[in-house]
PDB file of C-alpha atoms in Angstrom:
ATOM      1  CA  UNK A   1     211.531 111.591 150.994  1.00  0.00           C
ATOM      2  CA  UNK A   2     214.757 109.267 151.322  1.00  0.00           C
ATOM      3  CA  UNK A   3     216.991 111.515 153.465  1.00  0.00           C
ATOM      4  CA  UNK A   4     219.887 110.022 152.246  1.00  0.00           C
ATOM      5  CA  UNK A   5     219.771 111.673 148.813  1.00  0.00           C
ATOM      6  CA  UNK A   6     220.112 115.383 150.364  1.00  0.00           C
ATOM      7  CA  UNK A   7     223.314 116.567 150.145  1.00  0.00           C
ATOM      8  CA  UNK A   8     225.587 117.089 153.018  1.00  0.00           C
ATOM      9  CA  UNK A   9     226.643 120.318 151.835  1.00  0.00           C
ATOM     10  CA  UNK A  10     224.891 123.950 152.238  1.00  0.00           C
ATOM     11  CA  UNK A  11     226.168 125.174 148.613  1.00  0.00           C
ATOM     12  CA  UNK A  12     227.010 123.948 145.500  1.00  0.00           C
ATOM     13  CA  UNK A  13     228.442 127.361 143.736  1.00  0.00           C
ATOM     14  CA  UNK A  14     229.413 125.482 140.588  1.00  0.00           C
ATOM     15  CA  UNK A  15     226.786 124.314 138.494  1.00  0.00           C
ATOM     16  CA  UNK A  16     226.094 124.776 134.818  1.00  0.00           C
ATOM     17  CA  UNK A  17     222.356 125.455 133.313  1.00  0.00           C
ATOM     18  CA  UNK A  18     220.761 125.384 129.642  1.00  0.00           C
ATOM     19  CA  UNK A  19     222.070 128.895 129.401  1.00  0.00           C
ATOM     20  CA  UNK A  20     225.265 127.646 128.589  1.00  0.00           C
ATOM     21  CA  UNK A  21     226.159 124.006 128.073  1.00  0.00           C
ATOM     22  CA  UNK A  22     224.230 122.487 131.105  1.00  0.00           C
ATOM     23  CA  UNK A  23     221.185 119.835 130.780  1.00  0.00           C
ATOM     24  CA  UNK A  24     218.947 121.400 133.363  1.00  0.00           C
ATOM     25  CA  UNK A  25     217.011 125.333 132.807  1.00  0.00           C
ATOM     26  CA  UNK A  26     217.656 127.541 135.986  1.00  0.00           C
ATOM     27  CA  UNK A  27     214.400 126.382 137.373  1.00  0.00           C
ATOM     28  CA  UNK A  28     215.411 122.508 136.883  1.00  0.00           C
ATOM     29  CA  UNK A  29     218.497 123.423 138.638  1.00  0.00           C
ATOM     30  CA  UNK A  30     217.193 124.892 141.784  1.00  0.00           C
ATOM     31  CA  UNK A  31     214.193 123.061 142.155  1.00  0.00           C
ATOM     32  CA  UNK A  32     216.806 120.091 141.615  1.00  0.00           C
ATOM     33  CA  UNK A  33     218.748 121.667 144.208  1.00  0.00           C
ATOM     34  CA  UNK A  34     215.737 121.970 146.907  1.00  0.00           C
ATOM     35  CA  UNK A  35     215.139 118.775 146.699  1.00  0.00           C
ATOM     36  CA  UNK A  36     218.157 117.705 147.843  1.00  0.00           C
ATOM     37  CA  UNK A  37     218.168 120.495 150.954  1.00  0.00           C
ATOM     38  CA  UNK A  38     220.704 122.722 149.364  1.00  0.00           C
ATOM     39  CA  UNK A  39     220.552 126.031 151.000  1.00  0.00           C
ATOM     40  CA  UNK A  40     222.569 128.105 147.893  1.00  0.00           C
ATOM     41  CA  UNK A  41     223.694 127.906 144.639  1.00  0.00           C
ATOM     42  CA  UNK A  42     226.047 129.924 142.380  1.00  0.00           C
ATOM     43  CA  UNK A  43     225.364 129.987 138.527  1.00  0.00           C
ATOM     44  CA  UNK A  44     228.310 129.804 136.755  1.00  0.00           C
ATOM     45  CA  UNK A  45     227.283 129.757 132.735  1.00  0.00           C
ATOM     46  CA  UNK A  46     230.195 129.666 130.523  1.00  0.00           C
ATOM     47  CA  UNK A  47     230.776 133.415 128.948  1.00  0.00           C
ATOM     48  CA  UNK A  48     226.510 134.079 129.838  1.00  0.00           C
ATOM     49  CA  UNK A  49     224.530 135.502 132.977  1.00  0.00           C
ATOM     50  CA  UNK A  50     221.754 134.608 130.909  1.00  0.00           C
ATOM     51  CA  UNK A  51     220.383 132.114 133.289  1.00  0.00           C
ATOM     52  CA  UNK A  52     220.628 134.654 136.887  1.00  0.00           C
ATOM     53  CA  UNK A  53     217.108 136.090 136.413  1.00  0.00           C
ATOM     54  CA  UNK A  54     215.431 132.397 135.995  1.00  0.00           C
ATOM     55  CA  UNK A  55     217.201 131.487 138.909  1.00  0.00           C
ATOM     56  CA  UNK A  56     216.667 133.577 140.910  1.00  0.00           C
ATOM     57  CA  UNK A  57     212.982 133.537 140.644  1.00  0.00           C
ATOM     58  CA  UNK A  58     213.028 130.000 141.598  1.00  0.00           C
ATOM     59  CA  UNK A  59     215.090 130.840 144.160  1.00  0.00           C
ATOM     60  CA  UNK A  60     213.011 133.264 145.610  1.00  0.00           C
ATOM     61  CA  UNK A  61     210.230 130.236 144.898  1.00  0.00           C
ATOM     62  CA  UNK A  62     212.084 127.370 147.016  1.00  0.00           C
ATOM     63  CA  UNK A  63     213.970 129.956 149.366  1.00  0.00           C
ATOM     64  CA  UNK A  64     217.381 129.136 147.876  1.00  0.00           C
ATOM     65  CA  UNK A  65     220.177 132.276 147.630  1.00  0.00           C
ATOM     66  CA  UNK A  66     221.254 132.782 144.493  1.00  0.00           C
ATOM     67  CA  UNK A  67     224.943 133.528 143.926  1.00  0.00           C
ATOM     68  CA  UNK A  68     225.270 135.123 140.396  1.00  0.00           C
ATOM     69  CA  UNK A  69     228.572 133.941 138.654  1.00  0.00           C
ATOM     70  CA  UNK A  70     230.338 133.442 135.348  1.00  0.00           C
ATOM     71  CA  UNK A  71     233.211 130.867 134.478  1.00  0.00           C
ATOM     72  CA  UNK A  72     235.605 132.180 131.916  1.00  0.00           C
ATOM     73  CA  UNK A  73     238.117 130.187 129.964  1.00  0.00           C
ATOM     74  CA  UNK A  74     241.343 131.550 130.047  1.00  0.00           C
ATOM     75  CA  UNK A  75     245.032 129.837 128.652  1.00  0.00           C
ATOM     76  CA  UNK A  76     248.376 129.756 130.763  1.00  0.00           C
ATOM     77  CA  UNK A  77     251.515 127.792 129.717  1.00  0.00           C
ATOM     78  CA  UNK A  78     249.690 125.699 126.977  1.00  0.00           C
ATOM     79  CA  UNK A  79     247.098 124.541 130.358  1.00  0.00           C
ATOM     80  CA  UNK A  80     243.577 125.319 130.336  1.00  0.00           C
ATOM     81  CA  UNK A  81     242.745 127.821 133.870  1.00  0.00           C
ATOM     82  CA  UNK A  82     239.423 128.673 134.064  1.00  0.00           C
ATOM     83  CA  UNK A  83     238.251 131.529 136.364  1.00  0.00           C
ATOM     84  CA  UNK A  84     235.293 132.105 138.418  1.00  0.00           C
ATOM     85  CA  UNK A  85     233.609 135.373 138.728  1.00  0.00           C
ATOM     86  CA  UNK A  86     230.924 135.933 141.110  1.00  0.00           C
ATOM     87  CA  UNK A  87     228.494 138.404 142.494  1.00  0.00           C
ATOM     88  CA  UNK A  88     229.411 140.881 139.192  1.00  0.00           C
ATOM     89  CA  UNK A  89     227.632 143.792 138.764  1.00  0.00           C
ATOM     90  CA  UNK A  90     225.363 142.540 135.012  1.00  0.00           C
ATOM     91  CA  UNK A  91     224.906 145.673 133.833  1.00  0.00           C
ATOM     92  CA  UNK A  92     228.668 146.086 133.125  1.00  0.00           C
ATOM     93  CA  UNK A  93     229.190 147.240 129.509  1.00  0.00           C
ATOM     94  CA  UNK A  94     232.440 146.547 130.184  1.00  0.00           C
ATOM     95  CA  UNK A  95     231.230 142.508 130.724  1.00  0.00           C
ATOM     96  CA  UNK A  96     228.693 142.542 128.302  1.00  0.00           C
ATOM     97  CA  UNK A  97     230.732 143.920 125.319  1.00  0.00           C
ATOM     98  CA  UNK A  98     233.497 141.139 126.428  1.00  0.00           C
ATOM     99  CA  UNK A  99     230.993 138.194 126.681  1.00  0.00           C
ATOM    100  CA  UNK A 100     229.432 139.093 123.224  1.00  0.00           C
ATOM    101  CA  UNK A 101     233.173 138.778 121.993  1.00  0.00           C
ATOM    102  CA  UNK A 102     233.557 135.469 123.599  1.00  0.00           C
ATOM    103  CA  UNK A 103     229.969 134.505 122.679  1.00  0.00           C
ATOM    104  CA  UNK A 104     230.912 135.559 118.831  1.00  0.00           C
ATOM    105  CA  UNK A 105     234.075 133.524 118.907  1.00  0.00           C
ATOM    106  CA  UNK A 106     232.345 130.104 120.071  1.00  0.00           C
ATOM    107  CA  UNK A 107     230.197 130.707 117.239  1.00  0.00           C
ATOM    108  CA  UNK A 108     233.162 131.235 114.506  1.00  0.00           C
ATOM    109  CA  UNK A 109     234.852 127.530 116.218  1.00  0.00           C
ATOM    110  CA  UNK A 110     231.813 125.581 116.219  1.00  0.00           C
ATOM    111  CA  UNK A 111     231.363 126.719 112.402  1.00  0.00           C
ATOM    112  CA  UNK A 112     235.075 125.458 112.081  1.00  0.00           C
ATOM    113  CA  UNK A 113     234.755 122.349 113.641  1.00  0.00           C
ATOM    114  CA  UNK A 114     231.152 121.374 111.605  1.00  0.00           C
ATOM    115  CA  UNK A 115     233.853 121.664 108.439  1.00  0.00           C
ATOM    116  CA  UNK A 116     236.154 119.695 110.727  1.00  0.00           C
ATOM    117  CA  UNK A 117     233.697 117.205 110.783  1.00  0.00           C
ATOM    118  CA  UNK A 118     232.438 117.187 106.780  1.00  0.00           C
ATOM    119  CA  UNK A 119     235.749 116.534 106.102  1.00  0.00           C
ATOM    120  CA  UNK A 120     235.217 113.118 107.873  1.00  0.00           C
ATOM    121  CA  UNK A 121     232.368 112.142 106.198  1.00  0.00           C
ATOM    122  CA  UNK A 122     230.039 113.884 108.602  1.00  0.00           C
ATOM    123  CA  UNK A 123     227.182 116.395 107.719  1.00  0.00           C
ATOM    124  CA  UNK A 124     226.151 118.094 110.235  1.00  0.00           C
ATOM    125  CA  UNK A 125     224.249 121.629 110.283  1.00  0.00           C
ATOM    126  CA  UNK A 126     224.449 125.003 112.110  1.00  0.00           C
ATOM    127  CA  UNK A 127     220.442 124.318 112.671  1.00  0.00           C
ATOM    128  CA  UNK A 128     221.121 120.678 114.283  1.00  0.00           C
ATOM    129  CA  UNK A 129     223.843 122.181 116.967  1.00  0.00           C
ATOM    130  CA  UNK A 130     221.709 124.920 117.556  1.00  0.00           C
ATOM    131  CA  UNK A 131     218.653 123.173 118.351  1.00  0.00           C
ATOM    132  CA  UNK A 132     220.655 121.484 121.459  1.00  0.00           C
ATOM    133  CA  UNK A 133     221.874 125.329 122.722  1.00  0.00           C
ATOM    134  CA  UNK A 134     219.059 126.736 124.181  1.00  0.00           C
ATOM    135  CA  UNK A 135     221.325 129.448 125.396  1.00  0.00           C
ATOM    136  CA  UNK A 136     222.961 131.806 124.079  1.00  0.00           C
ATOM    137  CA  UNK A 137     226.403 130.512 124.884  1.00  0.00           C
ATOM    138  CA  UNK A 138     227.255 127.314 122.443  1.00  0.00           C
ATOM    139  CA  UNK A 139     229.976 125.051 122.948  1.00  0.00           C
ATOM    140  CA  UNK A 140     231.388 121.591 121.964  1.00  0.00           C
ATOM    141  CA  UNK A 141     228.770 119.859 124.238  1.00  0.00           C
ATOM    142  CA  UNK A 142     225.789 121.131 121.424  1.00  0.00           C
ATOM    143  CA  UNK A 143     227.862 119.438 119.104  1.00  0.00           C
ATOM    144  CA  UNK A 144     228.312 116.088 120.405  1.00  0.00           C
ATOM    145  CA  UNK A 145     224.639 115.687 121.458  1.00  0.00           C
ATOM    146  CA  UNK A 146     224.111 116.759 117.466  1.00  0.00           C
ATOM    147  CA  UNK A 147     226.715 113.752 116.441  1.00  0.00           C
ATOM    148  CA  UNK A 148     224.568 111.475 118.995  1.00  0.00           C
ATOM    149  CA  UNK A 149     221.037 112.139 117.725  1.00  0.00           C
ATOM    150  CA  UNK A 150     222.551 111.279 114.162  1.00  0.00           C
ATOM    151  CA  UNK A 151     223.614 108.318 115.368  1.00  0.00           C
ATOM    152  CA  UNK A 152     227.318 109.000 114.914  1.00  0.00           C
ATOM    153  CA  UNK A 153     228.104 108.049 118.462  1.00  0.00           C
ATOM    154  CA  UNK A 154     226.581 106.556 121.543  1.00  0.00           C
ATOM    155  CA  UNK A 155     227.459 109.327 124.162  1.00  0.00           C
ATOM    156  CA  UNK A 156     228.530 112.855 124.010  1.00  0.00           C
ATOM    157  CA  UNK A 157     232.287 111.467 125.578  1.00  0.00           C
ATOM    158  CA  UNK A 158     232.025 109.292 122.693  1.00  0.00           C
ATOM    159  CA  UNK A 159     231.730 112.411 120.392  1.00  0.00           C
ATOM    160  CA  UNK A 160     234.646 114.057 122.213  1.00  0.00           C
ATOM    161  CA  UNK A 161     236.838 111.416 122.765  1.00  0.00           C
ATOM    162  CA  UNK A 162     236.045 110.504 118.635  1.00  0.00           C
ATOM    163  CA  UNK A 163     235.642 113.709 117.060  1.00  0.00           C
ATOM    164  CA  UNK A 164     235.942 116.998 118.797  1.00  0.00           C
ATOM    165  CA  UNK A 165     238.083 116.245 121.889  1.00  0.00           C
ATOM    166  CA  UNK A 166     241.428 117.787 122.069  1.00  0.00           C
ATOM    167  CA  UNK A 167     243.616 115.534 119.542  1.00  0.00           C
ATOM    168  CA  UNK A 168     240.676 114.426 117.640  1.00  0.00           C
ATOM    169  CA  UNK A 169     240.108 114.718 113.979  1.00  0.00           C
ATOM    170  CA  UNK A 170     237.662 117.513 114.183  1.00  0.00           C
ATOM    171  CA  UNK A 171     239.285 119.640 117.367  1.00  0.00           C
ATOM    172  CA  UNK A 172     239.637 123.617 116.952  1.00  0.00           C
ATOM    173  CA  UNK A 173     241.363 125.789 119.511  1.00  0.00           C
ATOM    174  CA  UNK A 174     239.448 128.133 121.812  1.00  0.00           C
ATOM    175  CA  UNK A 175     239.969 131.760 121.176  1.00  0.00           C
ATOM    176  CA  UNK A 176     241.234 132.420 125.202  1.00  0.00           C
ATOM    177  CA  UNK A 177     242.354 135.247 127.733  1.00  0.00           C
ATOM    178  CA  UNK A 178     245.095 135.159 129.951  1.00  0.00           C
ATOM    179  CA  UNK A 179     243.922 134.453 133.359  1.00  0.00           C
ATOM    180  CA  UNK A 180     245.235 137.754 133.771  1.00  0.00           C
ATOM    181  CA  UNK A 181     242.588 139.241 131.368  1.00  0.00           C
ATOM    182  CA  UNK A 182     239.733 136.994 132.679  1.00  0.00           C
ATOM    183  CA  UNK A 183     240.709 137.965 136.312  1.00  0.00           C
ATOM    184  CA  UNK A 184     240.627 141.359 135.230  1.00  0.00           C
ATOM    185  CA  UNK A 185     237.460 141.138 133.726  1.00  0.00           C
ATOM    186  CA  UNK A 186     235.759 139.816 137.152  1.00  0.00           C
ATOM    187  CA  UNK A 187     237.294 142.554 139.071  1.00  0.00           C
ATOM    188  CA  UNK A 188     236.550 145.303 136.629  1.00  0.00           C
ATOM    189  CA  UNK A 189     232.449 143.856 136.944  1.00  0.00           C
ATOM    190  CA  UNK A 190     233.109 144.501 140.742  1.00  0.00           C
ATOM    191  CA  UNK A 191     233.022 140.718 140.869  1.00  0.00           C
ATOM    192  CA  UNK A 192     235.176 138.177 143.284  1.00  0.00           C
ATOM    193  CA  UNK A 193     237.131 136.295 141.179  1.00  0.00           C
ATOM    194  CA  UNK A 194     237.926 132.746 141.794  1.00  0.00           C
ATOM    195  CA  UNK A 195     240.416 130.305 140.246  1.00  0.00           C
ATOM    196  CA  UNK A 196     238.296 126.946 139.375  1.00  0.00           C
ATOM    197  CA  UNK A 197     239.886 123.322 139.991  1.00  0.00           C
ATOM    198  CA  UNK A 198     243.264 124.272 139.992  1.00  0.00           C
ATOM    199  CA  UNK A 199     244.073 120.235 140.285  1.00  0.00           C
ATOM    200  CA  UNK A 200     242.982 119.555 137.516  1.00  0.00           C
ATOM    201  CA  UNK A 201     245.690 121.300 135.399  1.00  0.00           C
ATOM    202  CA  UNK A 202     248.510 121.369 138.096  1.00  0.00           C
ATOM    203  CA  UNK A 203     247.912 125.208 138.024  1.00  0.00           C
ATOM    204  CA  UNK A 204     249.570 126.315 141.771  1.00  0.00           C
ATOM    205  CA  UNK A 205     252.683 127.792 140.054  1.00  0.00           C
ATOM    206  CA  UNK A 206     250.718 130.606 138.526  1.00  0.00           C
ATOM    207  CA  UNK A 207     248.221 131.332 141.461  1.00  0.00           C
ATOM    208  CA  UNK A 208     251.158 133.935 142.962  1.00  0.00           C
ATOM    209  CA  UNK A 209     251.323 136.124 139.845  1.00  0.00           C
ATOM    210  CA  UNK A 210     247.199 135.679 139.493  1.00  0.00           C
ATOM    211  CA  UNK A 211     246.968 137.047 143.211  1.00  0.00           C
ATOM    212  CA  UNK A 212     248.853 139.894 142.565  1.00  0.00           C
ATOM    213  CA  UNK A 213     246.123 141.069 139.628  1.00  0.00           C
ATOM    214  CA  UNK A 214     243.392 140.545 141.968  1.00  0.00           C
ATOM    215  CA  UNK A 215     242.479 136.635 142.440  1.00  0.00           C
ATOM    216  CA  UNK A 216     240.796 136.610 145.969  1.00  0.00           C
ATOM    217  CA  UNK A 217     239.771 132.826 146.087  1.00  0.00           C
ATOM    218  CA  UNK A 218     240.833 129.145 144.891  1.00  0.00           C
ATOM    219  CA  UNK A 219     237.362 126.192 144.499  1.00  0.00           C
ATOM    220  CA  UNK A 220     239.267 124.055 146.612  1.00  0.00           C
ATOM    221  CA  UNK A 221     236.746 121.477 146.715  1.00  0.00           C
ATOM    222  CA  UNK A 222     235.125 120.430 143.073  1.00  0.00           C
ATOM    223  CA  UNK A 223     234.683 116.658 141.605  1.00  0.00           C
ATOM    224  CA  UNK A 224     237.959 116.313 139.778  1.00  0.00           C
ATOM    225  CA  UNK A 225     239.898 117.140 142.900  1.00  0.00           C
ATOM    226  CA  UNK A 226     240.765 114.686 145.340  1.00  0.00           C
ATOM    227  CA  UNK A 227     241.550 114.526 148.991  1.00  0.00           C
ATOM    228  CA  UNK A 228     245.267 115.384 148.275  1.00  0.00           C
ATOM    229  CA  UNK A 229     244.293 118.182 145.804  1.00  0.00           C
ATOM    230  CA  UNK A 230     241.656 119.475 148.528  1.00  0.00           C
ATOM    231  CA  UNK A 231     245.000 119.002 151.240  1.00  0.00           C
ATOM    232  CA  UNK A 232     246.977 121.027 148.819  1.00  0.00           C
ATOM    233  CA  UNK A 233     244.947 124.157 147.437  1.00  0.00           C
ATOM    234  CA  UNK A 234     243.497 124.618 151.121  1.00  0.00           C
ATOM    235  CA  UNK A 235     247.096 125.371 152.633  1.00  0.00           C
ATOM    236  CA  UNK A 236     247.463 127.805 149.022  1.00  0.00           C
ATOM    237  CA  UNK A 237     244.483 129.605 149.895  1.00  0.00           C
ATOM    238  CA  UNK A 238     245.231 130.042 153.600  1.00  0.00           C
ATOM    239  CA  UNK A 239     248.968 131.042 152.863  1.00  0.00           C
ATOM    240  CA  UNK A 240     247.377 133.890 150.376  1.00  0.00           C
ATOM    241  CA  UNK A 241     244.425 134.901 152.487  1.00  0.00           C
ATOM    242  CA  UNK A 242     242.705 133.614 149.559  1.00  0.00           C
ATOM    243  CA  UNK A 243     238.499 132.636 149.760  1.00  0.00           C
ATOM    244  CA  UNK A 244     237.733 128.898 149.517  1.00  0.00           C
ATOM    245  CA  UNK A 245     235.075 128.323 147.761  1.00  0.00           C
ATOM    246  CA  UNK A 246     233.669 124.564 146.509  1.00  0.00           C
ATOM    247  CA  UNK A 247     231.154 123.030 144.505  1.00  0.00           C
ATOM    248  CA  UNK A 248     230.243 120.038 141.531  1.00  0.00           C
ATOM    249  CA  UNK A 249     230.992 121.374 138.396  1.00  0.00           C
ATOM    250  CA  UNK A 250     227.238 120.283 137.606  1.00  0.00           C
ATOM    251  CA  UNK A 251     226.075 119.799 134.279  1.00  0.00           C
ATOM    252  CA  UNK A 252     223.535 116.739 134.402  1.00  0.00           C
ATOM    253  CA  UNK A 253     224.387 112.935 133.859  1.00  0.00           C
ATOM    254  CA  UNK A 254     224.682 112.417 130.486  1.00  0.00           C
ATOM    255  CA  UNK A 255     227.751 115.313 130.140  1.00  0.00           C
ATOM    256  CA  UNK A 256     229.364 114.349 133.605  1.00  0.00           C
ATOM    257  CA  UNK A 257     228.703 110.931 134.708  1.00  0.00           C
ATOM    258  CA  UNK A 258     228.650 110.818 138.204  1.00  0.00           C
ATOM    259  CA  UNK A 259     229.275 114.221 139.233  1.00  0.00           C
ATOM    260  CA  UNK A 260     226.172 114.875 141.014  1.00  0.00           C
ATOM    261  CA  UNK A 261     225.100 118.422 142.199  1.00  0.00           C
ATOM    262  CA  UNK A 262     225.147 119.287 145.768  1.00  0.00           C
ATOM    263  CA  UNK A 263     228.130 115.997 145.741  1.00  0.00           C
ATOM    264  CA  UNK A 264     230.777 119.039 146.361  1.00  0.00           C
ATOM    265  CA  UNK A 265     230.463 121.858 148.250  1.00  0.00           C
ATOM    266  CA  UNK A 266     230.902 124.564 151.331  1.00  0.00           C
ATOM    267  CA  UNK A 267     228.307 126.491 154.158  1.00  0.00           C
ATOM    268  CA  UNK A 268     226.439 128.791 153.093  1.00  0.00           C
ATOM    269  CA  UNK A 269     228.429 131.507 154.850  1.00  0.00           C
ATOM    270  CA  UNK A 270     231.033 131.490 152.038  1.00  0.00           C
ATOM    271  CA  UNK A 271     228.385 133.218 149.867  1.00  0.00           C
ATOM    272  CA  UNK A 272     228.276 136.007 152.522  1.00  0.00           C
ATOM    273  CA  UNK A 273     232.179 136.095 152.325  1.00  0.00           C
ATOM    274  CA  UNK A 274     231.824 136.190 148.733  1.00  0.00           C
ATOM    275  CA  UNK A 275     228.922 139.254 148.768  1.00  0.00           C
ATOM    276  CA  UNK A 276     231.038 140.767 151.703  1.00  0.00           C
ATOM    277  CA  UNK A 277     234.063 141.076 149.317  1.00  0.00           C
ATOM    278  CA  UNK A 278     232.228 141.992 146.264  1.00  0.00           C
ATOM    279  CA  UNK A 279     231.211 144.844 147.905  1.00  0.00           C
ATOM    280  CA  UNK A 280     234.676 146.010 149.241  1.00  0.00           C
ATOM    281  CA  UNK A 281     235.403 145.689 145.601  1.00  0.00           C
TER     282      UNK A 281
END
């Protein structure tokens, strides 16, 4: 095996799977993940644990642990904050009533944005999108690989940056929660919740008021962050006692070129911080 594909990091407790808007299954993903020496992953499905049984068989399999986790949309100040949840408790009726909602509401946009799209010229059916969402969480993602198989575009950032990105012809607004309501939401799951890639959206004035509702960590390292970012939300977290946690934002090639899994990262003993504070929770 050519040692210089393993990654030099432990964990990767950001990656996407087929249970949301990912490319790999759960059992891609890890055995993905093995291959390249990772130690841990977390599986962080957008508004699904649908994929944390899968994965943790194969984890079990190719003696990788298995951080269970959740990334939540939320909207502050016009900017897009997405939170982290991690280690919840899944039987939560509390969770699973709230992720049907958001589940539901993904549903009611895409239906939106196919008429979006007819409007353009382009017919597209419910059948098509869902045919790319082998999950049960659909998103945007289902939709451009639909516009690509018909040939509309060449790439699914063609489809966004075309059709469906924000600005484009055929763009609908996300139902959100405040990242007060999705930090909630973690906590009330007795889940550690994280704030994801705050550089991305310039988000450090609002990680004060999110500590004080119960945000205990900040992804300080993630592929849209660079070495001044990393600089930056490190001091943040120390100053806050805050949990810094890393990892790819994986979702496969084709959806993010060039963000590779196990590229981003942290030791494996931030997932027994993580399971530490979960259970303090």
């Amino acid at each position: 095996m050519d040692h210089s594909a393993f990654s030099q990091f432990e964990a990767d407790l950001h990656c996407h799977t087929t249970a949301s808007d990912g490319l790999l299954t759960p059992t891609e993903l890890i055995c993905s993940a093995a291959e390249l020496g990772l130690k841990g992953i977390g599986i962080t499905d957008h508004d699904t644990i649908q994929g944390w049984q899968e994965a943790e068989e194969a984890g079990e399999k190719h003696q990788i642990r298995i951080l269970r986790g959740i990334e939540l949309s939320t909207e502050w100040q016009g900017k897009e904050v997405h939170i982290l949840g991690y280690d919840l408790d899944g039987s939560s009726s509390f969770l699973n009533d709230k992720l049907r909602y958001l589940r539901q509401a993904r549903e009611h946009r895409m239906l939106k944005i196919l008429d979006r799209l007819e409007a353009q010229g382009i017919d597209i059916n419910v059948d098509e999108v869902q045919q790319f969402a082998q999950g049960e969480s659909i998103g945007r993602p289902h939709i451009a690989h639909a516009l690509m198989e018909r040939g509309y575009v060449s790439s699914i950032g063609e489809g966004f940056d075309r059709y469906i990105g924000m600005g484009a012809p055929a763009y609908v607004p996300r139902y959100k929660m405040t990242p007060e309501e999705g930090i909630e939401l973690v906590r009330a799951a007795h889940g550690v919740a994280v704030l994801a890639h705050p550089g991305v959206h310039r988000l450090e004035e609002g990680i004060p008021t999110w500590v004080k509702v119960g945000l205990q960590g900040i992804e300080v390292f993630h592929s849209d962050h660079n070495p001044e970012d990393e600089r930056k939300f490190h001091t943040i977290a120390q100053k806050y006692q805050l949990l810094i946690t890393g990892g790819s934002d994986f979702h496969g090639e084709a959806l993010k070129p060039g963000v590779k899994l196990g590229g981003w990262g942290v030791s494996l003993n931030v997932i027994q911080q993580i399971l530490d504070l979960a259970e303090r929770n």
